Amino acid sequence: MLNIHWEVMVILLPIVSAISCFLWPGRCSWVGLINAFAIVFSVAGLSWQIVEQGAGRYAVGGWEVPLGIALVADGLSLLMLMITAVVGLAISIYSICYFNQDKARHFWPLWMLLWAALNALFLSADIFNIYVTLELMGLAAVALVALDGGKNSLGAAMRYLLVSLLGSLFYLLGVVLLYHSFGTVDMSLLAQRMESSPAVWAAMGLMTAGLLLKTALFPLHFWLPPAHGNAPTPVSALLSALVVKASFYILLRLWLEVFPDASFAAGQLLGLLGAAAVLWGGFLALRQTRLKLLIAYSTVMQIGYLFLAFPLASIAGWKAAVYLLLSHALAKTAMFMAAGNILLYEGHDRIAELDRVAQRLPMTLGAFAMAGVSLMGLPPSGGFIGKWLLLEAAIRSGQWWWGIVLIVGGLLTGAYVFKVIGFAFTQSTLPHESRAVPIGMEWTALFMALLAIGLGFFAPWIMAIMDVGFSFGVVTK
């Protein structure tokens, strides 16, 4: 295992899988599933390598920076790869049961291409390569949103495409300014050469704006609910759990490594936007009549929590944001899968017309409820650990008002979760024909919900992983 470049394998495997699924569409489901297990094994190998040897840097083709492309695997990128592997495997298993053969032959190549772009993004060490992976990820995600082919899906996909291209354009303009100023796109070299100047501030503003648009932070969230609410269930899960987290990951890297001297006012502004997202997203989620749209607006709300770390500007604040990111990815995967099961069973996802879901799909409702527990931040879930760390950082920094946002957000989350659970126990007044839900779809949703709860028990280990090679502002080997 020592001689294998696992960071290369986790990128190559999904690319090979995407090509294989395209060439053999009749067997794409099983080819994709087998490759999903292989990717998980490769991430496990990379995890062992990083834990044993520390952070590593791999020069693609043997060309070192600034001429070549470097892949960097440290604790933070490893955690992102691990959560992507876990969520990706669950989505792959769920999709085997969800898609028919005609949809599967379109879904699997796009999904594997998206997975490759995600892994490459988390390992990229230069800002231009990150732009390339962002574009690949965005194009694959747009095609997946349009997979159903309906009017609403196509409209949401077109809006998503325009927003994605605009965000990428802003990001690329920032890359151009930094390259013109410092003659490199490597993040470690940029961090060494960084000096305050109008070009740097302009680049920081453009790149941040582009990434905020892709992350769907309030008030730039207008594209997210239609895209997540009208996409097929596995696509909604991967968009909420992984795709929007990728742009936040880049923003976190830039602010901690490339722009560590960002102004206090800019951090406070991002915190205010995050607080507005928590309150406004929770309010809109509570008002929704469709289950998938409720969960989509919940994503807008939960993204806001991540940005509360910026005004705190401390190690504990950043770690809290990362922990919340991991917890949210697991919980949202479980919640969208549960919604997909209910939609299949009921034939609709209108909350007020749910028909005895608790009696007929107990595992699905249990998965939804446990995912809600994590989103509310109740112990012993992973969401509780993340919010506790964020609250602790707010109190220690003397900014107690962010704690009020956490409490109010938790109450709003509880309100819309119990709204759904309440209707799940009642009988619908409208007759409808129910359909059987494959047991694999129910168990997958339940397993992801259990992981979201169980994440709270692994806090010491996850915190130790975060410190490997990346001490939040100081890159070490």
GROMACS .gro file of C-alpha atoms in nm:
model
  477
    1MET     CA    1   0.000   0.000   0.000
    2LEU     CA    2   0.298   0.231   0.052
    3ASN     CA    3   0.383   0.242  -0.320
    4ILE     CA    4   0.033   0.316  -0.444
    5HIS     CA    5  -0.058   0.677  -0.515
    6TRP     CA    6  -0.407   0.663  -0.368
    7GLU     CA    7  -0.472   1.031  -0.442
    8VAL     CA    8  -0.445   0.949  -0.812
    9MET     CA    9  -0.659   0.637  -0.780
   10VAL     CA   10  -0.953   0.821  -0.625
   11ILE     CA   11  -0.962   1.046  -0.934
   12LEU     CA   12  -0.890   0.789  -1.203
   13LEU     CA   13  -1.137   0.525  -1.082
   14PRO     CA   14  -1.455   0.734  -1.129
   15ILE     CA   15  -1.325   0.858  -1.466
   16VAL     CA   16  -1.271   0.500  -1.583
   17SER     CA   17  -1.612   0.411  -1.443
   18ALA     CA   18  -1.778   0.697  -1.632
   19ILE     CA   19  -1.620   0.585  -1.958
   20SER     CA   20  -1.716   0.221  -1.890
   21CYS     CA   21  -2.076   0.314  -1.815
   22PHE     CA   22  -2.091   0.512  -2.139
   23LEU     CA   23  -1.947   0.226  -2.345
   24TRP     CA   24  -2.161  -0.048  -2.185
   25PRO     CA   25  -2.493   0.121  -2.097
   26GLY     CA   26  -2.667  -0.212  -2.046
   27ARG     CA   27  -2.443  -0.293  -1.750
   28CYS     CA   28  -2.383   0.058  -1.624
   29SER     CA   29  -2.560   0.008  -1.290
   30TRP     CA   30  -2.340  -0.279  -1.179
   31VAL     CA   31  -2.025  -0.127  -1.329
   32GLY     CA   32  -2.096   0.195  -1.139
   33LEU     CA   33  -2.170   0.013  -0.813
   34ILE     CA   34  -1.854  -0.198  -0.832
   35ASN     CA   35  -1.648   0.112  -0.901
   36ALA     CA   36  -1.817   0.289  -0.609
   37PHE     CA   37  -1.687   0.017  -0.376
   38ALA     CA   38  -1.344   0.046  -0.540
   39ILE     CA   39  -1.341   0.422  -0.480
   40VAL     CA   40  -1.432   0.369  -0.115
   41PHE     CA   41  -1.145   0.120  -0.084
   42SER     CA   42  -0.905   0.371  -0.242
   43VAL     CA   43  -1.015   0.645  -0.001
   44ALA     CA   44  -0.957   0.398   0.284
   45GLY     CA   45  -0.606   0.335   0.151
   46LEU     CA   46  -0.539   0.709   0.132
   47SER     CA   47  -0.671   0.749   0.486
   48TRP     CA   48  -0.431   0.486   0.617
   49GLN     CA   49  -0.144   0.650   0.430
   50ILE     CA   50  -0.216   0.998   0.568
   51VAL     CA   51  -0.267   0.877   0.925
   52GLU     CA   52   0.059   0.680   0.915
   53GLN     CA   53   0.278   0.919   0.715
   54GLY     CA   54   0.114   1.261   0.747
   55ALA     CA   55   0.004   1.495   0.470
   56GLY     CA   56   0.144   1.426   0.125
   57ARG     CA   57   0.200   1.611  -0.200
   58TYR     CA   58   0.200   1.443  -0.542
   59ALA     CA   59   0.335   1.613  -0.856
   60VAL     CA   60   0.131   1.495  -1.156
   61GLY     CA   61   0.364   1.366  -1.427
   62GLY     CA   62   0.667   1.443  -1.212
   63TRP     CA   63   0.643   1.816  -1.287
   64GLU     CA   64   0.679   2.026  -0.976
   65VAL     CA   65   0.519   2.367  -0.924
   66PRO     CA   66   0.501   2.623  -1.066
   67LEU     CA   67   0.513   2.432  -1.398
   68GLY     CA   68   0.317   2.122  -1.299
   69ILE     CA   69  -0.008   2.031  -1.125
   70ALA     CA   70   0.015   1.916  -0.764
   71LEU     CA   71  -0.229   1.710  -0.560
   72VAL     CA   72  -0.222   1.768  -0.184
   73ALA     CA   73  -0.380   1.525   0.061
   74ASP     CA   74  -0.407   1.651   0.419
   75GLY     CA   75  -0.654   1.610   0.702
   76LEU     CA   76  -0.916   1.849   0.568
   77SER     CA   77  -0.913   1.713   0.215
   78LEU     CA   78  -0.918   1.359   0.356
   79LEU     CA   79  -1.235   1.429   0.555
   80MET     CA   80  -1.401   1.566   0.241
   81LEU     CA   81  -1.296   1.260   0.043
   82MET     CA   82  -1.425   1.032   0.317
   83ILE     CA   83  -1.766   1.196   0.341
   84THR     CA   84  -1.790   1.195  -0.040
   85ALA     CA   85  -1.706   0.823  -0.043
   86VAL     CA   86  -1.967   0.737   0.221
   87VAL     CA   87  -2.241   0.950   0.066
   88GLY     CA   88  -2.139   0.839  -0.285
   89LEU     CA   89  -2.164   0.471  -0.198
   90ALA     CA   90  -2.505   0.523  -0.037
   91ILE     CA   91  -2.633   0.715  -0.340
   92SER     CA   92  -2.501   0.442  -0.570
   93ILE     CA   93  -2.681   0.168  -0.376
   94TYR     CA   94  -3.001   0.375  -0.361
   95SER     CA   95  -2.985   0.447  -0.734
   96ILE     CA   96  -2.971   0.077  -0.824
   97CYS     CA   97  -3.326   0.048  -0.692
   98TYR     CA   98  -3.445   0.394  -0.796
   99PHE     CA   99  -3.369   0.426  -1.168
  100ASN     CA  100  -3.505   0.213  -1.448
  101GLN     CA  101  -3.269   0.098  -1.721
  102ASP     CA  102  -3.338   0.393  -1.951
  103LYS     CA  103  -3.263   0.656  -1.684
  104ALA     CA  104  -2.974   0.456  -1.540
  105ARG     CA  105  -2.771   0.466  -1.861
  106HIS     CA  106  -2.778   0.847  -1.844
  107PHE     CA  107  -2.738   0.877  -1.467
  108TRP     CA  108  -2.432   0.661  -1.405
  109PRO     CA  109  -2.180   0.821  -1.646
  110LEU     CA  110  -2.276   1.168  -1.522
  111TRP     CA  111  -2.266   1.063  -1.158
  112MET     CA  112  -1.921   0.906  -1.194
  113LEU     CA  113  -1.794   1.215  -1.377
  114LEU     CA  114  -1.928   1.431  -1.096
  115TRP     CA  115  -1.759   1.208  -0.838
  116ALA     CA  116  -1.427   1.237  -1.022
  117ALA     CA  117  -1.459   1.618  -1.030
  118LEU     CA  118  -1.535   1.628  -0.657
  119ASN     CA  119  -1.234   1.414  -0.566
  120ALA     CA  120  -1.005   1.616  -0.792
  121LEU     CA  121  -1.133   1.940  -0.644
  122PHE     CA  122  -1.066   1.831  -0.286
  123LEU     CA  123  -0.709   1.729  -0.376
  124SER     CA  124  -0.621   2.023  -0.601
  125ALA     CA  125  -0.340   2.249  -0.481
  126ASP     CA  126  -0.371   2.529  -0.736
  127ILE     CA  127  -0.655   2.768  -0.793
  128PHE     CA  128  -0.677   2.720  -1.172
  129ASN     CA  129  -0.710   2.344  -1.144
  130ILE     CA  130  -0.987   2.409  -0.892
  131TYR     CA  131  -1.162   2.618  -1.160
  132VAL     CA  132  -1.142   2.327  -1.405
  133THR     CA  133  -1.290   2.084  -1.154
  134LEU     CA  134  -1.561   2.335  -1.064
  135GLU     CA  135  -1.666   2.353  -1.427
  136LEU     CA  136  -1.672   1.975  -1.468
  137MET     CA  137  -1.873   1.939  -1.149
  138GLY     CA  138  -2.118   2.211  -1.249
  139LEU     CA  139  -2.184   2.074  -1.598
  140ALA     CA  140  -2.239   1.721  -1.467
  141ALA     CA  141  -2.469   1.850  -1.191
  142VAL     CA  142  -2.679   2.052  -1.438
  143ALA     CA  143  -2.724   1.749  -1.664
  144LEU     CA  144  -2.829   1.539  -1.364
  145VAL     CA  145  -3.089   1.797  -1.258
  146ALA     CA  146  -3.241   1.780  -1.607
  147LEU     CA  147  -3.246   1.399  -1.603
  148ASP     CA  148  -3.623   1.371  -1.556
  149GLY     CA  149  -3.683   1.572  -1.872
  150GLY     CA  150  -3.992   1.750  -1.737
  151LYS     CA  151  -4.068   2.119  -1.776
  152ASN     CA  152  -3.985   2.203  -1.415
  153SER     CA  153  -3.664   2.001  -1.421
  154LEU     CA  154  -3.541   2.161  -1.743
  155GLY     CA  155  -3.624   2.510  -1.618
  156ALA     CA  156  -3.442   2.448  -1.289
  157ALA     CA  157  -3.144   2.302  -1.476
  158MET     CA  158  -3.120   2.602  -1.709
  159ARG     CA  159  -3.127   2.842  -1.416
  160TYR     CA  160  -2.865   2.632  -1.238
  161LEU     CA  161  -2.647   2.635  -1.552
  162LEU     CA  162  -2.653   3.014  -1.584
  163VAL     CA  163  -2.579   3.062  -1.214
  164SER     CA  164  -2.298   2.806  -1.225
  165LEU     CA  165  -2.136   2.973  -1.527
  166LEU     CA  166  -2.164   3.317  -1.368
  167GLY     CA  167  -2.007   3.196  -1.044
  168SER     CA  168  -1.726   3.028  -1.236
  169LEU     CA  169  -1.665   3.347  -1.436
  170PHE     CA  170  -1.625   3.553  -1.118
  171TYR     CA  171  -1.390   3.292  -0.976
  172LEU     CA  172  -1.182   3.279  -1.296
  173LEU     CA  173  -1.146   3.658  -1.303
  174GLY     CA  174  -1.003   3.639  -0.952
  175VAL     CA  175  -0.760   3.367  -1.062
  176VAL     CA  176  -0.642   3.588  -1.350
  177LEU     CA  177  -0.579   3.881  -1.116
  178LEU     CA  178  -0.378   3.669  -0.874
  179TYR     CA  179  -0.173   3.509  -1.151
  180HIS     CA  180  -0.098   3.850  -1.302
  181SER     CA  181   0.008   3.982  -0.961
  182PHE     CA  182   0.219   3.690  -0.836
  183GLY     CA  183   0.300   3.473  -1.139
  184THR     CA  184   0.166   3.149  -0.991
  185VAL     CA  185  -0.160   2.968  -0.925
  186ASP     CA  186  -0.022   2.730  -0.662
  187MET     CA  187  -0.190   2.797  -0.328
  188SER     CA  188   0.119   2.743  -0.114
  189LEU     CA  189   0.327   2.981  -0.328
  190LEU     CA  190   0.047   3.237  -0.331
  191ALA     CA  191   0.032   3.223   0.049
  192GLN     CA  192   0.407   3.296   0.066
  193ARG     CA  193   0.397   3.583  -0.185
  194MET     CA  194   0.068   3.739  -0.080
  195GLU     CA  195   0.081   4.115  -0.022
  196SER     CA  196  -0.208   4.350   0.030
  197SER     CA  197  -0.296   4.545  -0.285
  198PRO     CA  198  -0.606   4.660  -0.478
  199ALA     CA  199  -0.565   4.365  -0.718
  200VAL     CA  200  -0.561   4.118  -0.428
  201TRP     CA  201  -0.871   4.269  -0.270
  202ALA     CA  202  -1.048   4.267  -0.607
  203ALA     CA  203  -0.950   3.902  -0.661
  204MET     CA  204  -1.068   3.811  -0.314
  205GLY     CA  205  -1.402   3.984  -0.372
  206LEU     CA  206  -1.459   3.823  -0.712
  207MET     CA  207  -1.365   3.472  -0.602
  208THR     CA  208  -1.571   3.499  -0.285
  209ALA     CA  209  -1.875   3.629  -0.474
  210GLY     CA  210  -1.852   3.349  -0.730
  211LEU     CA  211  -1.824   3.082  -0.463
  212LEU     CA  212  -2.106   3.232  -0.256
  213LEU     CA  213  -2.327   3.210  -0.565
  214LYS     CA  214  -2.239   2.843  -0.610
  215THR     CA  215  -2.288   2.773  -0.239
  216ALA     CA  216  -2.632   2.939  -0.251
  217LEU     CA  217  -2.577   3.161   0.050
  218PHE     CA  218  -2.862   3.404   0.118
  219PRO     CA  219  -2.960   3.611  -0.081
  220LEU     CA  220  -2.799   3.418  -0.368
  221HIS     CA  221  -3.002   3.105  -0.297
  222PHE     CA  222  -3.278   3.160  -0.555
  223TRP     CA  223  -3.157   2.880  -0.782
  224LEU     CA  224  -3.118   2.607  -0.519
  225PRO     CA  225  -3.477   2.513  -0.417
  226PRO     CA  226  -3.602   2.457  -0.775
  227ALA     CA  227  -3.292   2.255  -0.866
  228HIS     CA  228  -3.297   2.037  -0.554
  229GLY     CA  229  -3.674   2.011  -0.539
  230ASN     CA  230  -3.731   1.900  -0.900
  231ALA     CA  231  -3.429   1.674  -0.953
  232PRO     CA  232  -3.450   1.294  -0.910
  233THR     CA  233  -3.407   1.192  -0.546
  234PRO     CA  234  -3.047   1.060  -0.570
  235VAL     CA  235  -2.950   1.380  -0.753
  236SER     CA  236  -3.115   1.599  -0.490
  237ALA     CA  237  -2.923   1.411  -0.220
  238LEU     CA  238  -2.583   1.447  -0.385
  239LEU     CA  239  -2.642   1.813  -0.471
  240SER     CA  240  -2.733   1.902  -0.114
  241ALA     CA  241  -2.479   1.676   0.056
  242LEU     CA  242  -2.176   1.724  -0.170
  243VAL     CA  243  -2.196   1.977  -0.454
  244VAL     CA  244  -2.277   2.290  -0.253
  245LYS     CA  245  -2.019   2.182   0.006
  246ALA     CA  246  -1.745   2.176  -0.258
  247SER     CA  247  -1.764   2.551  -0.321
  248PHE     CA  248  -1.770   2.616   0.056
  249TYR     CA  249  -1.460   2.398   0.089
  250ILE     CA  250  -1.278   2.612  -0.169
  251LEU     CA  251  -1.385   2.930   0.009
  252LEU     CA  252  -1.259   2.790   0.338
  253ARG     CA  253  -0.924   2.700   0.182
  254LEU     CA  254  -0.884   3.043   0.025
  255TRP     CA  255  -0.965   3.234   0.342
  256LEU     CA  256  -0.742   3.018   0.560
  257GLU     CA  257  -0.444   2.971   0.328
  258VAL     CA  258  -0.437   3.231   0.052
  259PHE     CA  259  -0.618   3.523   0.221
  260PRO     CA  260  -0.544   3.471   0.592
  261ASP     CA  261  -0.540   3.848   0.652
  262ALA     CA  262  -0.897   3.904   0.536
  263SER     CA  263  -1.060   4.198   0.710
  264PHE     CA  264  -1.273   4.163   1.021
  265ALA     CA  265  -1.557   4.351   0.848
  266ALA     CA  266  -1.566   4.097   0.562
  267GLY     CA  267  -1.594   3.812   0.811
  268GLN     CA  268  -1.874   3.990   0.996
  269LEU     CA  269  -2.059   4.043   0.667
  270LEU     CA  270  -2.041   3.672   0.582
  271GLY     CA  271  -2.161   3.595   0.934
  272LEU     CA  272  -2.460   3.827   0.893
  273LEU     CA  273  -2.548   3.665   0.561
  274GLY     CA  274  -2.519   3.324   0.727
  275ALA     CA  275  -2.748   3.433   1.012
  276ALA     CA  276  -3.001   3.568   0.759
  277ALA     CA  277  -2.985   3.236   0.573
  278VAL     CA  278  -3.057   3.045   0.895
  279LEU     CA  279  -3.359   3.255   0.984
  280TRP     CA  280  -3.504   3.315   0.637
  281GLY     CA  281  -3.436   2.962   0.514
  282GLY     CA  282  -3.598   2.812   0.824
  283PHE     CA  283  -3.903   3.035   0.787
  284LEU     CA  284  -3.948   2.943   0.420
  285ALA     CA  285  -3.896   2.573   0.493
  286LEU     CA  286  -4.174   2.590   0.752
  287ARG     CA  287  -4.410   2.738   0.492
  288GLN     CA  288  -4.356   2.474   0.222
  289THR     CA  289  -4.633   2.235   0.124
  290ARG     CA  290  -4.410   1.992  -0.068
  291LEU     CA  291  -4.166   1.771   0.121
  292LYS     CA  292  -3.872   1.797  -0.121
  293LEU     CA  293  -3.902   2.175  -0.135
  294LEU     CA  294  -3.909   2.185   0.245
  295ILE     CA  295  -3.583   1.991   0.254
  296ALA     CA  296  -3.436   2.214  -0.019
  297TYR     CA  297  -3.508   2.530   0.182
  298SER     CA  298  -3.369   2.351   0.485
  299THR     CA  299  -3.044   2.322   0.290
  300VAL     CA  300  -3.045   2.700   0.239
  301MET     CA  301  -3.087   2.733   0.615
  302GLN     CA  302  -2.820   2.482   0.714
  303ILE     CA  303  -2.563   2.637   0.477
  304GLY     CA  304  -2.600   2.955   0.680
  305TYR     CA  305  -2.457   2.782   0.988
  306LEU     CA  306  -2.130   2.718   0.806
  307PHE     CA  307  -2.075   3.090   0.750
  308LEU     CA  308  -2.111   3.172   1.118
  309ALA     CA  309  -1.750   3.053   1.151
  310PHE     CA  310  -1.616   3.345   0.947
  311PRO     CA  311  -1.677   3.624   1.201
  312LEU     CA  312  -1.536   3.406   1.478
  313ALA     CA  313  -1.207   3.363   1.288
  314SER     CA  314  -1.068   3.108   1.533
  315ILE     CA  315  -0.948   2.749   1.514
  316ALA     CA  316  -1.255   2.629   1.705
  317GLY     CA  317  -1.484   2.820   1.467
  318TRP     CA  318  -1.333   2.664   1.155
  319LYS     CA  319  -1.342   2.316   1.306
  320ALA     CA  320  -1.704   2.364   1.405
  321ALA     CA  321  -1.791   2.458   1.045
  322VAL     CA  322  -1.616   2.149   0.909
  323TYR     CA  323  -1.790   1.924   1.163
  324LEU     CA  324  -2.128   2.077   1.074
  325LEU     CA  325  -2.048   2.024   0.705
  326LEU     CA  326  -1.985   1.653   0.761
  327SER     CA  327  -2.295   1.612   0.976
  328HIS     CA  328  -2.515   1.800   0.731
  329ALA     CA  329  -2.397   1.586   0.439
  330LEU     CA  330  -2.504   1.266   0.613
  331ALA     CA  331  -2.833   1.405   0.747
  332LYS     CA  332  -2.939   1.562   0.417
  333THR     CA  333  -2.862   1.242   0.227
  334ALA     CA  334  -3.086   1.049   0.465
  335MET     CA  335  -3.359   1.314   0.454
  336PHE     CA  336  -3.376   1.334   0.074
  337MET     CA  337  -3.372   0.954   0.048
  338ALA     CA  338  -3.659   0.936   0.297
  339ALA     CA  339  -3.848   1.194   0.093
  340GLY     CA  340  -3.784   0.990  -0.221
  341ASN     CA  341  -3.925   0.680  -0.054
  342ILE     CA  342  -4.236   0.869   0.054
  343LEU     CA  343  -4.275   1.016  -0.295
  344LEU     CA  344  -4.255   0.670  -0.451
  345TYR     CA  345  -4.499   0.522  -0.202
  346GLU     CA  346  -4.754   0.804  -0.208
  347GLY     CA  347  -4.713   0.913  -0.569
  348HIS     CA  348  -4.674   1.272  -0.446
  349ASP     CA  349  -4.488   1.465  -0.176
  350ARG     CA  350  -4.759   1.700  -0.053
  351ILE     CA  351  -4.708   1.717   0.321
  352ALA     CA  352  -5.071   1.771   0.420
  353GLU     CA  353  -5.181   1.463   0.223
  354LEU     CA  354  -4.935   1.207   0.359
  355ASP     CA  355  -5.122   0.886   0.431
  356ARG     CA  356  -5.012   0.691   0.741
  357VAL     CA  357  -4.645   0.689   0.646
  358ALA     CA  358  -4.551   0.607   1.006
  359GLN     CA  359  -4.744   0.279   0.994
  360ARG     CA  360  -4.648   0.175   0.642
  361LEU     CA  361  -4.292   0.308   0.608
  362PRO     CA  362  -4.161   0.307   0.965
  363MET     CA  363  -3.793   0.281   0.867
  364THR     CA  364  -3.827   0.570   0.625
  365LEU     CA  365  -3.996   0.794   0.882
  366GLY     CA  366  -3.738   0.688   1.140
  367ALA     CA  367  -3.463   0.791   0.900
  368PHE     CA  368  -3.629   1.129   0.843
  369ALA     CA  369  -3.672   1.186   1.216
  370MET     CA  370  -3.313   1.092   1.304
  371ALA     CA  371  -3.180   1.315   1.027
  372GLY     CA  372  -3.394   1.592   1.175
  373VAL     CA  373  -3.243   1.529   1.518
  374SER     CA  374  -2.897   1.592   1.373
  375LEU     CA  375  -3.009   1.905   1.189
  376MET     CA  376  -3.168   2.040   1.508
  377GLY     CA  377  -2.840   1.984   1.689
  378LEU     CA  378  -2.970   1.749   1.959
  379PRO     CA  379  -2.728   1.513   2.138
  380PRO     CA  380  -2.565   1.276   2.065
  381SER     CA  381  -2.571   1.359   1.693
  382GLY     CA  382  -2.293   1.505   1.483
  383GLY     CA  383  -2.497   1.822   1.445
  384PHE     CA  384  -2.489   1.868   1.822
  385ILE     CA  385  -2.108   1.851   1.830
  386GLY     CA  386  -2.075   2.102   1.546
  387LYS     CA  387  -2.320   2.349   1.698
  388TRP     CA  388  -2.169   2.309   2.044
  389LEU     CA  389  -1.824   2.392   1.906
  390LEU     CA  390  -1.966   2.691   1.721
  391LEU     CA  391  -2.147   2.812   2.034
  392GLU     CA  392  -1.831   2.769   2.240
  393ALA     CA  393  -1.629   2.970   1.987
  394ALA     CA  394  -1.891   3.246   1.986
  395ILE     CA  395  -1.888   3.275   2.366
  396ARG     CA  396  -1.508   3.269   2.390
  397SER     CA  397  -1.477   3.544   2.129
  398GLY     CA  398  -1.734   3.759   2.311
  399GLN     CA  399  -1.978   3.743   2.017
  400TRP     CA  400  -2.267   3.583   2.206
  401TRP     CA  401  -2.530   3.700   1.954
  402TRP     CA  402  -2.431   3.423   1.715
  403GLY     CA  403  -2.544   3.179   1.986
  404ILE     CA  404  -2.894   3.326   1.967
  405VAL     CA  405  -2.898   3.252   1.594
  406LEU     CA  406  -2.803   2.890   1.670
  407ILE     CA  407  -3.085   2.851   1.922
  408VAL     CA  408  -3.352   3.013   1.705
  409GLY     CA  409  -3.235   2.808   1.406
  410GLY     CA  410  -3.265   2.489   1.609
  411LEU     CA  411  -3.622   2.577   1.705
  412LEU     CA  412  -3.716   2.650   1.342
  413THR     CA  413  -3.564   2.318   1.236
  414GLY     CA  414  -3.763   2.136   1.502
  415ALA     CA  415  -4.082   2.308   1.384
  416TYR     CA  416  -4.058   2.195   1.022
  417VAL     CA  417  -3.935   1.846   1.110
  418PHE     CA  418  -4.226   1.787   1.350
  419LYS     CA  419  -4.465   1.936   1.096
  420VAL     CA  420  -4.381   1.650   0.859
  421ILE     CA  421  -4.383   1.386   1.133
  422GLY     CA  422  -4.725   1.504   1.251
  423PHE     CA  423  -4.885   1.457   0.909
  424ALA     CA  424  -4.707   1.121   0.867
  425PHE     CA  425  -4.923   0.971   1.143
  426THR     CA  426  -5.255   1.082   0.998
  427GLN     CA  427  -5.474   0.934   0.727
  428SER     CA  428  -5.517   1.127   0.405
  429THR     CA  429  -5.870   1.238   0.311
  430LEU     CA  430  -5.790   1.198  -0.059
  431PRO     CA  431  -5.781   0.846  -0.207
  432HIS     CA  432  -5.461   0.743  -0.381
  433GLU     CA  433  -5.288   0.429  -0.500
  434SER     CA  434  -4.976   0.341  -0.302
  435ARG     CA  435  -4.672   0.167  -0.448
  436ALA     CA  436  -4.419  -0.063  -0.289
  437VAL     CA  437  -4.083   0.083  -0.189
  438PRO     CA  438  -3.778  -0.141  -0.246
  439ILE     CA  439  -3.629  -0.248   0.086
  440GLY     CA  440  -3.283  -0.139  -0.028
  441MET     CA  441  -3.401   0.222  -0.054
  442GLU     CA  442  -3.543   0.214   0.299
  443TRP     CA  443  -3.234   0.057   0.454
  444THR     CA  444  -2.999   0.298   0.278
  445ALA     CA  445  -3.189   0.600   0.412
  446LEU     CA  446  -3.195   0.451   0.763
  447PHE     CA  447  -2.823   0.370   0.755
  448MET     CA  448  -2.730   0.726   0.656
  449ALA     CA  449  -2.951   0.865   0.935
  450LEU     CA  450  -2.779   0.636   1.185
  451LEU     CA  451  -2.441   0.762   1.062
  452ALA     CA  452  -2.558   1.122   1.111
  453ILE     CA  453  -2.641   1.038   1.473
  454GLY     CA  454  -2.331   0.824   1.526
  455LEU     CA  455  -2.099   1.096   1.395
  456GLY     CA  456  -2.123   1.260   1.735
  457PHE     CA  457  -1.934   0.970   1.894
  458PHE     CA  458  -1.628   1.016   1.673
  459ALA     CA  459  -1.548   1.378   1.758
  460PRO     CA  460  -1.195   1.316   1.902
  461TRP     CA  461  -1.090   1.113   1.598
  462ILE     CA  462  -1.234   1.363   1.348
  463MET     CA  463  -1.070   1.654   1.528
  464ALA     CA  464  -0.737   1.473   1.515
  465ILE     CA  465  -0.777   1.416   1.141
  466MET     CA  466  -0.841   1.789   1.086
  467ASP     CA  467  -0.501   1.870   1.237
  468VAL     CA  468  -0.304   1.648   0.999
  469GLY     CA  469  -0.100   1.874   0.773
  470PHE     CA  470  -0.335   2.168   0.798
  471SER     CA  471  -0.336   2.370   1.117
  472PHE     CA  472  -0.579   2.636   0.993
  473GLY     CA  473  -0.358   2.902   0.852
  474VAL     CA  474  -0.024   2.722   0.881
  475VAL     CA  475   0.046   2.444   0.632
  476THR     CA  476   0.273   2.176   0.772
  477LYS     CA  477   0.410   1.847   0.651
   0.00000   0.00000   0.00000
